[in-house]
Structure formats: C-alpha cells, structure tokens
JSON list of C-alpha atoms and ligand atoms in Angstrom, two decimals:
[
{"chain": "V", "resi": 4, "resn": "LYS", "atom": "CA", "xyz": [-0.01, 0.07, -0.20]},
{"chain": "V", "resi": 5, "resn": "ASP", "atom": "CA", "xyz": [2.83, 2.37, 0.83]},
{"chain": "V", "resi": 6, "resn": "LEU", "atom": "CA", "xyz": [6.66, 2.51, 0.30]},
{"chain": "V", "resi": 7, "resn": "LEU", "atom": "CA", "xyz": [7.60, 2.07, 3.82]},
{"chain": "V", "resi": 8, "resn": "ALA", "atom": "CA", "xyz": [5.21, -0.87, 4.32]},
{"chain": "V", "resi": 9, "resn": "LEU", "atom": "CA", "xyz": [7.47, -2.56, 1.49]},
{"chain": "V", "resi": 10, "resn": "VAL", "atom": "CA", "xyz": [10.59, -1.34, 2.95]},
{"chain": "V", "resi": 11, "resn": "LEU", "atom": "CA", "xyz": [9.68, -2.85, 6.18]},
{"chain": "V", "resi": 12, "resn": "ARG", "atom": "CA", "xyz": [8.45, -6.18, 5.29]},
{"chain": "V", "resi": 13, "resn": "GLU", "atom": "CA", "xyz": [10.22, -8.83, 7.03]},
{"chain": "V", "resi": 14, "resn": "THR", "atom": "CA", "xyz": [13.43, -10.14, 5.18]},
{"chain": "V", "resi": 15, "resn": "LEU", "atom": "CA", "xyz": [14.56, -13.53, 6.20]},
{"chain": "V", "resi": 16, "resn": "LEU", "atom": "CA", "xyz": [18.12, -14.41, 5.23]},
{"chain": "V", "resi": 17, "resn": "THR", "atom": "CA", "xyz": [18.77, -16.78, 2.23]},
{"chain": "V", "resi": 18, "resn": "SER", "atom": "CA", "xyz": [21.66, -18.68, 0.91]},
{"chain": "V", "resi": 19, "resn": "SER", "atom": "CA", "xyz": [21.85, -15.07, -1.41]},
{"chain": "V", "resi": 20, "resn": "GLN", "atom": "CA", "xyz": [23.26, -13.46, 1.80]},
{"chain": "V", "resi": 21, "resn": "GLN", "atom": "CA", "xyz": [25.74, -16.33, 1.95]},
{"chain": "V", "resi": 22, "resn": "GLU", "atom": "CA", "xyz": [27.95, -14.26, -0.34]},
{"chain": "V", "resi": 23, "resn": "LEU", "atom": "CA", "xyz": [28.70, -12.46, 2.80]},
{"chain": "V", "resi": 24, "resn": "SER", "atom": "CA", "xyz": [31.19, -14.89, 3.51]},
{"chain": "V", "resi": 25, "resn": "GLY", "atom": "CA", "xyz": [33.63, -13.78, 0.88]},
{"chain": "V", "resi": 26, "resn": "LEU", "atom": "CA", "xyz": [33.71, -10.14, 1.65]},
{"chain": "V", "resi": 27, "resn": "ARG", "atom": "CA", "xyz": [34.14, -9.44, 5.89]},
{"chain": "V", "resi": 28, "resn": "THR", "atom": "CA", "xyz": [36.03, -11.25, 8.31]},
{"chain": "V", "resi": 29, "resn": "THR", "atom": "CA", "xyz": [33.52, -10.78, 10.96]},
{"chain": "V", "resi": 30, "resn": "GLU", "atom": "CA", "xyz": [30.66, -11.93, 9.00]},
{"chain": "V", "resi": 31, "resn": "ARG", "atom": "CA", "xyz": [32.19, -15.32, 7.65]},
{"chain": "V", "resi": 32, "resn": "ASN", "atom": "CA", "xyz": [29.60, -17.36, 8.99]},
{"chain": "V", "resi": 33, "resn": "PRO", "atom": "CA", "xyz": [26.42, -16.45, 7.47]},
{"chain": "V", "resi": 34, "resn": "GLU", "atom": "CA", "xyz": [24.46, -18.34, 10.41]},
{"chain": "V", "resi": 35, "resn": "ARG", "atom": "CA", "xyz": [25.78, -15.33, 12.48]},
{"chain": "V", "resi": 36, "resn": "ILE", "atom": "CA", "xyz": [23.49, -12.61, 10.90]},
{"chain": "V", "resi": 37, "resn": "SER", "atom": "CA", "xyz": [19.80, -12.31, 11.57]},
{"chain": "V", "resi": 38, "resn": "ILE", "atom": "CA", "xyz": [17.29, -9.65, 10.55]},
{"chain": "V", "resi": 39, "resn": "VAL", "atom": "CA", "xyz": [15.42, -8.04, 13.26]},
{"chain": "V", "resi": 40, "resn": "HIS", "atom": "CA", "xyz": [12.81, -5.26, 13.41]},
{"chain": "V", "resi": 41, "resn": "GLY", "atom": "CA", "xyz": [11.87, -5.84, 9.85]},
{"chain": "V", "resi": 42, "resn": "ASP", "atom": "CA", "xyz": [14.94, -4.62, 7.94]},
{"chain": "V", "resi": 43, "resn": "ILE", "atom": "CA", "xyz": [17.83, -4.36, 10.65]},
{"chain": "V", "resi": 44, "resn": "ALA", "atom": "CA", "xyz": [20.94, -6.94, 10.48]},
{"chain": "V", "resi": 45, "resn": "VAL", "atom": "CA", "xyz": [22.66, -7.91, 13.02]},
{"chain": "V", "resi": 46, "resn": "LEU", "atom": "CA", "xyz": [25.44, -10.50, 14.21]},
{"chain": "V", "resi": 47, "resn": "ASN", "atom": "CA", "xyz": [23.55, -13.26, 16.31]},
{"chain": "V", "resi": 48, "resn": "ASP", "atom": "CA", "xyz": [26.01, -13.03, 19.50]},
{"chain": "V", "resi": 49, "resn": "SER", "atom": "CA", "xyz": [24.77, -9.48, 19.50]},
{"chain": "V", "resi": 50, "resn": "LEU", "atom": "CA", "xyz": [21.33, -9.94, 19.07]},
{"chain": "V", "resi": 51, "resn": "LYS", "atom": "CA", "xyz": [20.30, -8.89, 22.64]},
{"chain": "V", "resi": 52, "resn": "ASN", "atom": "CA", "xyz": [22.57, -5.83, 22.62]},
{"chain": "V", "resi": 53, "resn": "ALA", "atom": "CA", "xyz": [21.13, -3.08, 20.78]},
{"chain": "V", "resi": 54, "resn": "ASP", "atom": "CA", "xyz": [22.63, 0.17, 22.58]},
{"chain": "V", "resi": 55, "resn": "PRO", "atom": "CA", "xyz": [22.97, 3.67, 21.81]},
{"chain": "V", "resi": 56, "resn": "CYS", "atom": "CA", "xyz": [25.38, 4.00, 18.87]},
{"chain": "V", "resi": 57, "resn": "THR", "atom": "CA", "xyz": [27.62, 6.20, 21.02]},
{"chain": "V", "resi": 58, "resn": "ALA", "atom": "CA", "xyz": [28.09, 3.72, 24.17]},
{"chain": "V", "resi": 59, "resn": "LYS", "atom": "CA", "xyz": [28.98, 0.99, 21.17]},
{"chain": "V", "resi": 60, "resn": "GLY", "atom": "CA", "xyz": [31.54, 3.07, 19.18]},
{"chain": "V", "resi": 61, "resn": "CYS", "atom": "CA", "xyz": [29.64, 2.17, 16.48]},
{"chain": "V", "resi": 62, "resn": "LYS", "atom": "CA", "xyz": [29.58, 6.22, 15.36]},
{"chain": "V", "resi": 63, "resn": "TRP", "atom": "CA", "xyz": [31.42, 6.66, 12.01]},
{"chain": "V", "resi": 64, "resn": "PRO", "atom": "CA", "xyz": [34.56, 8.95, 12.91]},
{"chain": "V", "resi": 65, "resn": "LYS", "atom": "CA", "xyz": [34.61, 12.36, 12.60]},
{"chain": "V", "resi": 66, "resn": "SER", "atom": "CA", "xyz": [37.25, 14.32, 11.26]},
{"chain": "V", "resi": 67, "resn": "GLY", "atom": "CA", "xyz": [37.82, 17.70, 11.27]},
{"chain": "V", "resi": 68, "resn": "LYS", "atom": "CA", "xyz": [34.41, 19.26, 10.56]},
{"chain": "V", "resi": 69, "resn": "TYR", "atom": "CA", "xyz": [33.19, 16.24, 8.62]},
{"chain": "V", "resi": 70, "resn": "VAL", "atom": "CA", "xyz": [32.24, 12.52, 9.23]},
{"chain": "V", "resi": 71, "resn": "TYR", "atom": "CA", "xyz": [33.28, 10.56, 6.01]},
{"chain": "V", "resi": 72, "resn": "VAL", "atom": "CA", "xyz": [31.34, 7.49, 5.06]},
{"chain": "V", "resi": 73, "resn": "PRO", "atom": "CA", "xyz": [33.27, 5.62, 2.66]},
{"chain": "V", "resi": 74, "resn": "TYR", "atom": "CA", "xyz": [31.15, 3.75, 0.39]},
{"chain": "V", "resi": 75, "resn": "ILE", "atom": "CA", "xyz": [30.98, 1.26, -2.72]},
{"chain": "V", "resi": 76, "resn": "ILE", "atom": "CA", "xyz": [27.86, 0.97, -4.83]},
{"chain": "V", "resi": 77, "resn": "SER", "atom": "CA", "xyz": [27.59, -2.51, -6.29]},
{"chain": "V", "resi": 78, "resn": "SER", "atom": "CA", "xyz": [27.99, -2.63, -10.25]},
{"chain": "V", "resi": 79, "resn": "ALA", "atom": "CA", "xyz": [24.97, -4.82, -10.43]},
{"chain": "V", "resi": 80, "resn": "TYR", "atom": "CA", "xyz": [22.95, -1.26, -10.27]},
{"chain": "V", "resi": 81, "resn": "SER", "atom": "CA", "xyz": [21.88, 0.51, -13.41]},
{"chain": "V", "resi": 82, "resn": "GLN", "atom": "CA", "xyz": [22.99, 4.01, -13.94]},
{"chain": "V", "resi": 83, "resn": "GLU", "atom": "CA", "xyz": [19.23, 5.42, -13.04]},
{"chain": "V", "resi": 84, "resn": "GLN", "atom": "CA", "xyz": [19.67, 3.08, -9.99]},
{"chain": "V", "resi": 85, "resn": "ARG", "atom": "CA", "xyz": [22.69, 4.43, -9.04]},
{"chain": "V", "resi": 86, "resn": "ASN", "atom": "CA", "xyz": [21.67, 7.79, -9.19]},
{"chain": "V", "resi": 87, "resn": "ILE", "atom": "CA", "xyz": [18.85, 7.08, -6.84]},
{"chain": "V", "resi": 88, "resn": "ILE", "atom": "CA", "xyz": [21.52, 5.97, -4.51]},
{"chain": "V", "resi": 89, "resn": "LEU", "atom": "CA", "xyz": [23.92, 9.10, -5.10]},
{"chain": "V", "resi": 90, "resn": "GLY", "atom": "CA", "xyz": [21.12, 11.01, -4.50]},
{"chain": "V", "resi": 91, "resn": "GLY", "atom": "CA", "xyz": [20.08, 9.81, -1.13]},
{"chain": "V", "resi": 92, "resn": "MET", "atom": "CA", "xyz": [23.85, 10.33, 0.05]},
{"chain": "V", "resi": 93, "resn": "GLU", "atom": "CA", "xyz": [23.70, 13.73, -1.56]},
{"chain": "V", "resi": 94, "resn": "SER", "atom": "CA", "xyz": [20.47, 14.30, 0.96]},
{"chain": "V", "resi": 95, "resn": "PHE", "atom": "CA", "xyz": [23.05, 14.19, 3.73]},
{"chain": "V", "resi": 96, "resn": "HIS", "atom": "CA", "xyz": [25.76, 16.33, 2.41]},
{"chain": "V", "resi": 97, "resn": "LEU", "atom": "CA", "xyz": [23.06, 19.28, 1.86]},
{"chain": "V", "resi": 98, "resn": "SER", "atom": "CA", "xyz": [22.07, 19.36, 5.91]},
{"chain": "V", "resi": 99, "resn": "THR", "atom": "CA", "xyz": [24.52, 17.37, 8.03]},
{"chain": "V", "resi": 100, "resn": "CYS", "atom": "CA", "xyz": [27.95, 17.01, 8.33]},
{"chain": "V", "resi": 101, "resn": "ILE", "atom": "CA", "xyz": [28.05, 13.40, 6.95]},
{"chain": "V", "resi": 102, "resn": "ARG", "atom": "CA", "xyz": [29.99, 12.91, 3.73]},
{"chain": "V", "resi": 103, "resn": "PHE", "atom": "CA", "xyz": [30.20, 9.86, 1.75]},
{"chain": "V", "resi": 104, "resn": "VAL", "atom": "CA", "xyz": [33.26, 9.43, -0.22]},
{"chain": "V", "resi": 105, "resn": "PRO", "atom": "CA", "xyz": [33.98, 6.51, -2.73]},
{"chain": "V", "resi": 106, "resn": "TRP", "atom": "CA", "xyz": [36.07, 3.71, -0.84]},
{"chain": "V", "resi": 107, "resn": "ASN", "atom": "CA", "xyz": [39.55, 3.51, -1.00]},
{"chain": "V", "resi": 108, "resn": "SER", "atom": "CA", "xyz": [41.99, 0.39, 0.02]},
{"chain": "V", "resi": 109, "resn": "ASP", "atom": "CA", "xyz": [43.08, 2.21, 3.40]},
{"chain": "V", "resi": 110, "resn": "ASP", "atom": "CA", "xyz": [39.23, 2.35, 4.55]},
{"chain": "V", "resi": 111, "resn": "CYS", "atom": "CA", "xyz": [38.26, -0.86, 6.85]},
{"chain": "V", "resi": 112, "resn": "SER", "atom": "CA", "xyz": [34.75, 0.41, 7.42]},
{"chain": "V", "resi": 113, "resn": "TYR", "atom": "CA", "xyz": [32.47, 1.34, 4.45]},
{"chain": "V", "resi": 114, "resn": "ILE", "atom": "CA", "xyz": [28.99, 0.80, 3.49]},
{"chain": "V", "resi": 115, "resn": "TYR", "atom": "CA", "xyz": [28.70, -1.76, 0.64]},
{"chain": "V", "resi": 116, "resn": "PHE", "atom": "CA", "xyz": [25.30, -1.22, -1.45]},
{"chain": "V", "resi": 117, "resn": "GLU", "atom": "CA", "xyz": [24.28, -4.27, -2.76]},
{"chain": "V", "resi": 118, "resn": "SER", "atom": "CA", "xyz": [20.77, -5.52, -4.21]},
{"chain": "V", "resi": 119, "resn": "LYS", "atom": "CA", "xyz": [20.38, -8.27, -1.61]},
{"chain": "V", "resi": 120, "resn": "ASP", "atom": "CA", "xyz": [17.24, -10.14, -0.75]},
{"chain": "V", "resi": 121, "resn": "GLY", "atom": "CA", "xyz": [15.14, -6.74, 0.41]},
{"chain": "V", "resi": 122, "resn": "CYS", "atom": "CA", "xyz": [15.78, -3.66, 1.91]},
{"chain": "V", "resi": 123, "resn": "TRP", "atom": "CA", "xyz": [18.21, -3.80, 5.33]},
{"chain": "V", "resi": 124, "resn": "SER", "atom": "CA", "xyz": [20.95, -2.37, 7.10]},
{"chain": "V", "resi": 125, "resn": "PHE", "atom": "CA", "xyz": [23.02, -2.89, 10.26]},
{"chain": "V", "resi": 126, "resn": "VAL", "atom": "CA", "xyz": [22.65, -0.52, 12.84]},
{"chain": "V", "resi": 127, "resn": "GLY", "atom": "CA", "xyz": [25.58, 1.77, 13.08]},
{"chain": "V", "resi": 128, "resn": "ARG", "atom": "CA", "xyz": [29.34, 1.19, 11.85]},
{"chain": "V", "resi": 129, "resn": "GLN", "atom": "CA", "xyz": [30.49, -2.13, 11.86]},
{"chain": "V", "resi": 130, "resn": "ASP", "atom": "CA", "xyz": [34.19, -3.39, 11.96]},
{"chain": "V", "resi": 131, "resn": "ASN", "atom": "CA", "xyz": [35.31, -4.64, 8.47]},
{"chain": "V", "resi": 132, "resn": "GLY", "atom": "CA", "xyz": [32.77, -2.99, 6.26]},
{"chain": "V", "resi": 133, "resn": "GLN", "atom": "CA", "xyz": [29.07, -3.93, 5.72]},
{"chain": "V", "resi": 134, "resn": "TYR", "atom": "CA", "xyz": [26.53, -4.38, 3.56]},
{"chain": "V", "resi": 135, "resn": "LEU", "atom": "CA", "xyz": [23.31, -2.35, 2.95]},
{"chain": "V", "resi": 136, "resn": "SER", "atom": "CA", "xyz": [20.91, -4.03, 0.81]},
{"chain": "V", "resi": 137, "resn": "LEU", "atom": "CA", "xyz": [18.68, -2.28, -1.51]},
{"chain": "V", "resi": 138, "resn": "GLN", "atom": "CA", "xyz": [17.13, -4.60, -3.36]},
{"chain": "V", "resi": 139, "resn": "LYS", "atom": "CA", "xyz": [16.43, -3.57, -7.34]},
{"chain": "V", "resi": 140, "resn": "ASN", "atom": "CA", "xyz": [13.07, -4.33, -7.47]},
{"chain": "V", "resi": 141, "resn": "GLY", "atom": "CA", "xyz": [11.40, -2.33, -4.35]},
{"chain": "V", "resi": 142, "resn": "CYS", "atom": "CA", "xyz": [14.13, -0.52, -2.52]},
{"chain": "V", "resi": 143, "resn": "LEU", "atom": "CA", "xyz": [15.17, 2.43, -4.84]},
{"chain": "V", "resi": 144, "resn": "TYR", "atom": "CA", "xyz": [13.29, 5.00, -3.59]},
{"chain": "V", "resi": 145, "resn": "HIS", "atom": "CA", "xyz": [14.76, 8.19, -1.91]},
{"chain": "V", "resi": 146, "resn": "GLY", "atom": "CA", "xyz": [13.09, 7.75, 1.35]},
{"chain": "V", "resi": 147, "resn": "THR", "atom": "CA", "xyz": [14.21, 4.28, 1.61]},
{"chain": "V", "resi": 148, "resn": "VAL", "atom": "CA", "xyz": [17.71, 4.75, 0.59]},
{"chain": "V", "resi": 149, "resn": "GLN", "atom": "CA", "xyz": [17.73, 7.41, 3.38]},
{"chain": "V", "resi": 150, "resn": "HIS", "atom": "CA", "xyz": [16.03, 5.53, 5.88]},
{"chain": "V", "resi": 151, "resn": "GLU", "atom": "CA", "xyz": [18.64, 2.18, 5.03]},
{"chain": "V", "resi": 152, "resn": "ILE", "atom": "CA", "xyz": [21.29, 4.85, 5.44]},
{"chain": "V", "resi": 153, "resn": "LEU", "atom": "CA", "xyz": [20.02, 6.44, 8.92]},
{"chain": "V", "resi": 154, "resn": "HIS", "atom": "CA", "xyz": [20.26, 2.79, 10.24]},
{"chain": "V", "resi": 155, "resn": "ALA", "atom": "CA", "xyz": [23.91, 2.50, 9.08]},
{"chain": "V", "resi": 156, "resn": "LEU", "atom": "CA", "xyz": [24.51, 5.87, 10.86]},
{"chain": "V", "resi": 157, "resn": "GLY", "atom": "CA", "xyz": [23.16, 4.34, 14.42]},
{"chain": "V", "resi": 158, "resn": "PHE", "atom": "CA", "xyz": [19.48, 4.99, 14.18]},
{"chain": "V", "resi": 159, "resn": "HIS", "atom": "CA", "xyz": [16.83, 2.86, 15.18]},
{"chain": "V", "resi": 160, "resn": "HIS", "atom": "CA", "xyz": [13.06, 2.99, 14.15]},
{"chain": "V", "resi": 161, "resn": "GLU", "atom": "CA", "xyz": [11.14, 5.61, 15.94]},
{"chain": "V", "resi": 162, "resn": "GLN", "atom": "CA", "xyz": [8.48, 3.35, 17.57]},
{"chain": "V", "resi": 163, "resn": "CYS", "atom": "CA", "xyz": [11.13, 1.76, 19.23]},
{"chain": "V", "resi": 164, "resn": "ARG", "atom": "CA", "xyz": [12.19, 4.38, 21.04]},
{"chain": "V", "resi": 165, "resn": "SER", "atom": "CA", "xyz": [12.79, 4.19, 24.94]},
{"chain": "V", "resi": 166, "resn": "ASP", "atom": "CA", "xyz": [10.11, 6.58, 25.23]},
{"chain": "V", "resi": 167, "resn": "ARG", "atom": "CA", "xyz": [7.80, 5.40, 22.66]},
{"chain": "V", "resi": 168, "resn": "ASP", "atom": "CA", "xyz": [5.06, 4.03, 25.18]},
{"chain": "V", "resi": 169, "resn": "LYS", "atom": "CA", "xyz": [3.91, 7.86, 25.96]},
{"chain": "V", "resi": 170, "resn": "TYR", "atom": "CA", "xyz": [3.31, 8.21, 22.36]},
{"chain": "V", "resi": 171, "resn": "VAL", "atom": "CA", "xyz": [1.89, 5.31, 20.60]},
{"chain": "V", "resi": 172, "resn": "CYS", "atom": "CA", "xyz": [0.28, 2.03, 21.74]},
{"chain": "V", "resi": 173, "resn": "ILE", "atom": "CA", "xyz": [1.04, -1.22, 20.13]},
{"chain": "V", "resi": 174, "resn": "ASN", "atom": "CA", "xyz": [-1.74, -3.26, 19.21]},
{"chain": "V", "resi": 175, "resn": "LYS", "atom": "CA", "xyz": [-0.32, -6.81, 19.45]},
{"chain": "V", "resi": 176, "resn": "LYS", "atom": "CA", "xyz": [-3.70, -8.70, 18.58]},
{"chain": "V", "resi": 177, "resn": "ASN", "atom": "CA", "xyz": [-3.16, -6.99, 15.20]},
{"chain": "V", "resi": 178, "resn": "ILE", "atom": "CA", "xyz": [0.25, -7.86, 14.32]},
{"chain": "V", "resi": 179, "resn": "GLU", "atom": "CA", "xyz": [0.73, -11.08, 11.86]},
{"chain": "V", "resi": 180, "resn": "PRO", "atom": "CA", "xyz": [2.00, -13.56, 14.42]},
{"chain": "V", "resi": 181, "resn": "GLY", "atom": "CA", "xyz": [5.12, -15.50, 14.40]},
{"chain": "V", "resi": 182, "resn": "GLN", "atom": "CA", "xyz": [8.55, -13.40, 14.23]},
{"chain": "V", "resi": 183, "resn": "PHE", "atom": "CA", "xyz": [6.62, -9.96, 13.31]},
{"chain": "V", "resi": 184, "resn": "ALA", "atom": "CA", "xyz": [5.86, -8.82, 16.99]},
{"chain": "V", "resi": 185, "resn": "ARG", "atom": "CA", "xyz": [9.77, -8.85, 17.66]},
{"chain": "V", "resi": 186, "resn": "ASN", "atom": "CA", "xyz": [9.30, -5.89, 14.88]},
{"chain": "V", "resi": 187, "resn": "PHE", "atom": "CA", "xyz": [7.71, -3.67, 17.33]},
{"chain": "V", "resi": 188, "resn": "LYS", "atom": "CA", "xyz": [10.22, -4.21, 20.50]},
{"chain": "V", "resi": 189, "resn": "LYS", "atom": "CA", "xyz": [11.16, -1.44, 22.61]},
{"chain": "V", "resi": 190, "resn": "GLU", "atom": "CA", "xyz": [14.80, -0.32, 22.56]},
{"chain": "V", "resi": 191, "resn": "GLN", "atom": "CA", "xyz": [17.31, 1.14, 24.83]},
{"chain": "V", "resi": 192, "resn": "THR", "atom": "CA", "xyz": [17.79, 4.40, 22.75]},
{"chain": "V", "resi": 193, "resn": "ASN", "atom": "CA", "xyz": [19.39, 7.33, 22.96]},
{"chain": "V", "resi": 194, "resn": "ASN", "atom": "CA", "xyz": [16.86, 10.23, 21.93]},
{"chain": "V", "resi": 195, "resn": "LEU", "atom": "CA", "xyz": [19.38, 13.26, 21.87]},
{"chain": "V", "resi": 196, "resn": "GLY", "atom": "CA", "xyz": [16.55, 15.27, 23.24]},
{"chain": "V", "resi": 197, "resn": "THR", "atom": "CA", "xyz": [14.69, 15.08, 20.25]},
{"chain": "V", "resi": 198, "resn": "PRO", "atom": "CA", "xyz": [10.90, 14.95, 20.35]},
{"chain": "V", "resi": 199, "resn": "TYR", "atom": "CA", "xyz": [8.87, 11.59, 19.14]},
{"chain": "V", "resi": 200, "resn": "ASP", "atom": "CA", "xyz": [8.33, 12.32, 15.38]},
{"chain": "V", "resi": 201, "resn": "PHE", "atom": "CA", "xyz": [5.27, 10.45, 13.69]},
{"chain": "V", "resi": 202, "resn": "TYR", "atom": "CA", "xyz": [6.89, 11.82, 10.47]},
{"chain": "V", "resi": 203, "resn": "SER", "atom": "CA", "xyz": [10.35, 10.61, 10.84]},
{"chain": "V", "resi": 204, "resn": "ILE", "atom": "CA", "xyz": [11.56, 8.42, 8.03]},
{"chain": "V", "resi": 205, "resn": "MET", "atom": "CA", "xyz": [12.03, 5.78, 10.54]},
{"chain": "V", "resi": 206, "resn": "HIS", "atom": "CA", "xyz": [8.89, 5.42, 11.79]},
{"chain": "V", "resi": 207, "resn": "TYR", "atom": "CA", "xyz": [6.59, 2.34, 10.88]},
{"chain": "V", "resi": 208, "resn": "GLY", "atom": "CA", "xyz": [3.44, 2.94, 9.14]},
{"chain": "V", "resi": 209, "resn": "LYS", "atom": "CA", "xyz": [-0.19, 2.28, 10.98]},
{"chain": "V", "resi": 210, "resn": "TYR", "atom": "CA", "xyz": [-0.82, -0.56, 9.34]},
{"chain": "V", "resi": 211, "resn": "ASP", "atom": "CA", "xyz": [2.31, -2.34, 8.85]},
{"chain": "V", "resi": 212, "resn": "PHE", "atom": "CA", "xyz": [2.45, -6.10, 9.58]},
{"chain": "V", "resi": 213, "resn": "SER", "atom": "CA", "xyz": [-1.06, -5.98, 10.38]},
{"chain": "V", "resi": 214, "resn": "ILE", "atom": "CA", "xyz": [-2.77, -9.33, 9.98]},
{"chain": "V", "resi": 215, "resn": "ASN", "atom": "CA", "xyz": [-6.41, -7.94, 9.86]},
{"chain": "V", "resi": 216, "resn": "GLY", "atom": "CA", "xyz": [-6.12, -4.50, 7.91]},
{"chain": "V", "resi": 217, "resn": "GLN", "atom": "CA", "xyz": [-6.40, -3.05, 11.68]},
{"chain": "V", "resi": 218, "resn": "PRO", "atom": "CA", "xyz": [-3.93, -0.77, 12.91]},
{"chain": "V", "resi": 219, "resn": "THR", "atom": "CA", "xyz": [-0.69, -2.40, 14.53]},
{"chain": "V", "resi": 220, "resn": "ILE", "atom": "CA", "xyz": [0.20, 0.74, 16.34]},
{"chain": "V", "resi": 221, "resn": "PHE", "atom": "CA", "xyz": [-2.24, 3.95, 17.55]},
{"chain": "V", "resi": 222, "resn": "ALA", "atom": "CA", "xyz": [-1.44, 7.11, 18.25]},
{"chain": "V", "resi": 223, "resn": "ARG", "atom": "CA", "xyz": [-2.28, 7.87, 22.35]},
{"chain": "V", "resi": 224, "resn": "ALA", "atom": "CA", "xyz": [-3.02, 11.20, 21.56]},
{"chain": "V", "resi": 225, "resn": "ASP", "atom": "CA", "xyz": [-5.49, 10.76, 18.67]},
{"chain": "V", "resi": 226, "resn": "PRO", "atom": "CA", "xyz": [-6.53, 6.98, 17.54]},
{"chain": "V", "resi": 227, "resn": "TYR", "atom": "CA", "xyz": [-7.69, 8.49, 14.19]},
{"chain": "V", "resi": 228, "resn": "PHE", "atom": "CA", "xyz": [-4.37, 10.12, 13.52]},
{"chain": "V", "resi": 229, "resn": "ASP", "atom": "CA", "xyz": [-2.45, 8.21, 10.48]},
{"chain": "V", "resi": 230, "resn": "TRP", "atom": "CA", "xyz": [1.05, 8.34, 9.43]},
{"chain": "V", "resi": 231, "resn": "GLY", "atom": "CA", "xyz": [3.71, 6.48, 7.74]},
{"chain": "V", "resi": 232, "resn": "HIS", "atom": "CA", "xyz": [3.69, 8.28, 4.40]},
{"chain": "V", "resi": 233, "resn": "ALA", "atom": "CA", "xyz": [6.89, 10.06, 4.93]},
{"chain": "V", "resi": 234, "resn": "LYS", "atom": "CA", "xyz": [9.22, 10.04, 1.49]},
{"chain": "V", "resi": 235, "resn": "HIS", "atom": "CA", "xyz": [11.99, 11.90, 3.00]},
{"chain": "V", "resi": 236, "resn": "MET", "atom": "CA", "xyz": [13.77, 12.41, 6.26]},
{"chain": "V", "resi": 237, "resn": "SER", "atom": "CA", "xyz": [11.90, 15.10, 8.10]},
{"chain": "V", "resi": 238, "resn": "SER", "atom": "CA", "xyz": [13.39, 17.61, 9.99]},
{"chain": "V", "resi": 239, "resn": "ASN", "atom": "CA", "xyz": [13.80, 15.92, 13.50]},
{"chain": "V", "resi": 240, "resn": "ASP", "atom": "CA", "xyz": [15.75, 13.14, 11.50]},
{"chain": "V", "resi": 241, "resn": "ILE", "atom": "CA", "xyz": [17.85, 15.74, 10.11]},
{"chain": "V", "resi": 242, "resn": "ASN", "atom": "CA", "xyz": [18.67, 17.24, 13.84]},
{"chain": "V", "resi": 243, "resn": "ARG", "atom": "CA", "xyz": [19.25, 13.86, 15.27]},
{"chain": "V", "resi": 244, "resn": "ILE", "atom": "CA", "xyz": [22.47, 13.01, 12.74]},
{"chain": "V", "resi": 245, "resn": "ASN", "atom": "CA", "xyz": [23.50, 16.65, 13.83]},
{"chain": "V", "resi": 246, "resn": "LYS", "atom": "CA", "xyz": [23.17, 15.96, 17.22]},
{"chain": "V", "resi": 247, "resn": "LEU", "atom": "CA", "xyz": [25.03, 12.62, 17.29]},
{"chain": "V", "resi": 248, "resn": "TYR", "atom": "CA", "xyz": [27.87, 13.61, 15.10]},
{"chain": "V", "resi": 249, "resn": "GLU", "atom": "CA", "xyz": [28.10, 17.06, 16.56]},
{"chain": "V", "resi": 250, "resn": "CYS", "atom": "CA", "xyz": [28.00, 18.67, 13.44]},
{"chain": "V", "resi": 251, "resn": "CYS", "atom": "CA", "xyz": [27.67, 21.81, 14.62]},
{"chain": "V", "resi": 252, "resn": "LYS", "atom": "CA", "xyz": [30.85, 21.81, 16.65]},
{"chain": "C", "resi": 328, "resn": "LIG", "atom": "ZN1", "xyz": [14.34, 0.15, 9.09]}
]
C-alpha cells in the first residue's frame, strides 16, 4: 500500500546472503547474521544488545568538520538506480556533516550498497565493512535509501524508542503472528533530546505487519491520526544526525 510497508517487510536471510562470507571477516559465517525489526541486520551474538550508538562505538569517526563514510555501490545497479542511491547520499551532504566518499583501500569500514534480498542495514558502523541491501525491485526510492542509511549511521526505528509508550500503543492482536511481533520491541535508545516524531522516515506505518487490516500502532493522543507516508527525512531526523555527530561543533 505504501513505500514504507514494502521497505519494512520482514526479510529473512537466504542463501543469497551467504555471499557475505567472501567479503568480511566478521561475517564469514552467515548463520551468525539475523534480520530483526523488519530490516535491521545483526550478528547473532549481539542480538540482545542494541545499545545507543554512542555507547557501542559504532559511530562513524569525525575528521575535522566532517564525518567521512566510505561507500561502494555494486556494479549490479543500472546508472539510473545508482543515481537514486547517490541522490540519497547527497541529501545528507546538504543538511548534515556526513560526507559519503568513494571507498579506497585504506578504509576498513565502509558501506557496500548491494541488491540483496529486501531492504536492510546494520545499525551503526561495523568493523571491516558492512552490506546495506537495496533490492533492485522494491527498495530504490529516495526515502528508502535515506531510511537504510540512517540505520547505518546508528539510528533505530522511531516506534522502538525507549519512550515510545508515552506516544504510541502497540496493538499486538493485529500483528501478524510469528516473528513479526519482535519488530515492535522497544529498544534502549539515545533520543538526543529530540521529540517523538510520527513524520520520521524511521517510523513504521500505522498498519505495517497487520494481519487483519486493522492498525498495529495507535497514536495515544488521537487514535484516528494516520501517518507513515513520509517520503524523505523529517527535520527531526536531520536534527538527530547533527546532534549525534556534533555537526555544529
Ligand atoms: Zn528500518
């Protein structure tokens, strides 16, 4: 029904992701990787630990005024698809101190944009490089590129914020049974003093993962309020990057 619903569909690891084994030492064994919260890749031994980025050292390092994030874009993309990814990166250059730079052999950490199974990303910087999957059919939209990049920069889904219960109510009986419930689990997050934001590109839609067409998330202030149609980062999303990475210092 909506871009984000597509983006956030549960993605299970398949044999195609076993290609990971060739690229990075930390992920040599694909059984160690799981997808949680719909589109977040984690190593299994860190499943229980989704700490704020600042506490885990998964922030990308700042060098002078800028935070340089090396990237590689898979040659599997067409020029048009590549331009959508580049446009997503460019939007960070325009509003934050994040600067995506082409990977060179000195860079140990980098984002490898690849068309794998679904749209997903690790949260925060990983050692030895990390995949960010934007599947050719279904993930190449400006907002989706921004969403997955925000994960890679260290951000969680908005409705998983530590203070989310003040603003939303999760309606468990409307969630597809099985593993989907875990997509709505609350996390210990560093909210950086920014308000809860229904217009964040990181917020699930009201009906995502619904089994019966009824809302899976209600806004406490107004049960009829609808959201989840964001096509790009909100001003809060931008603020948070600038705060986490101290762009204004
Ligand atoms: Zn996500």
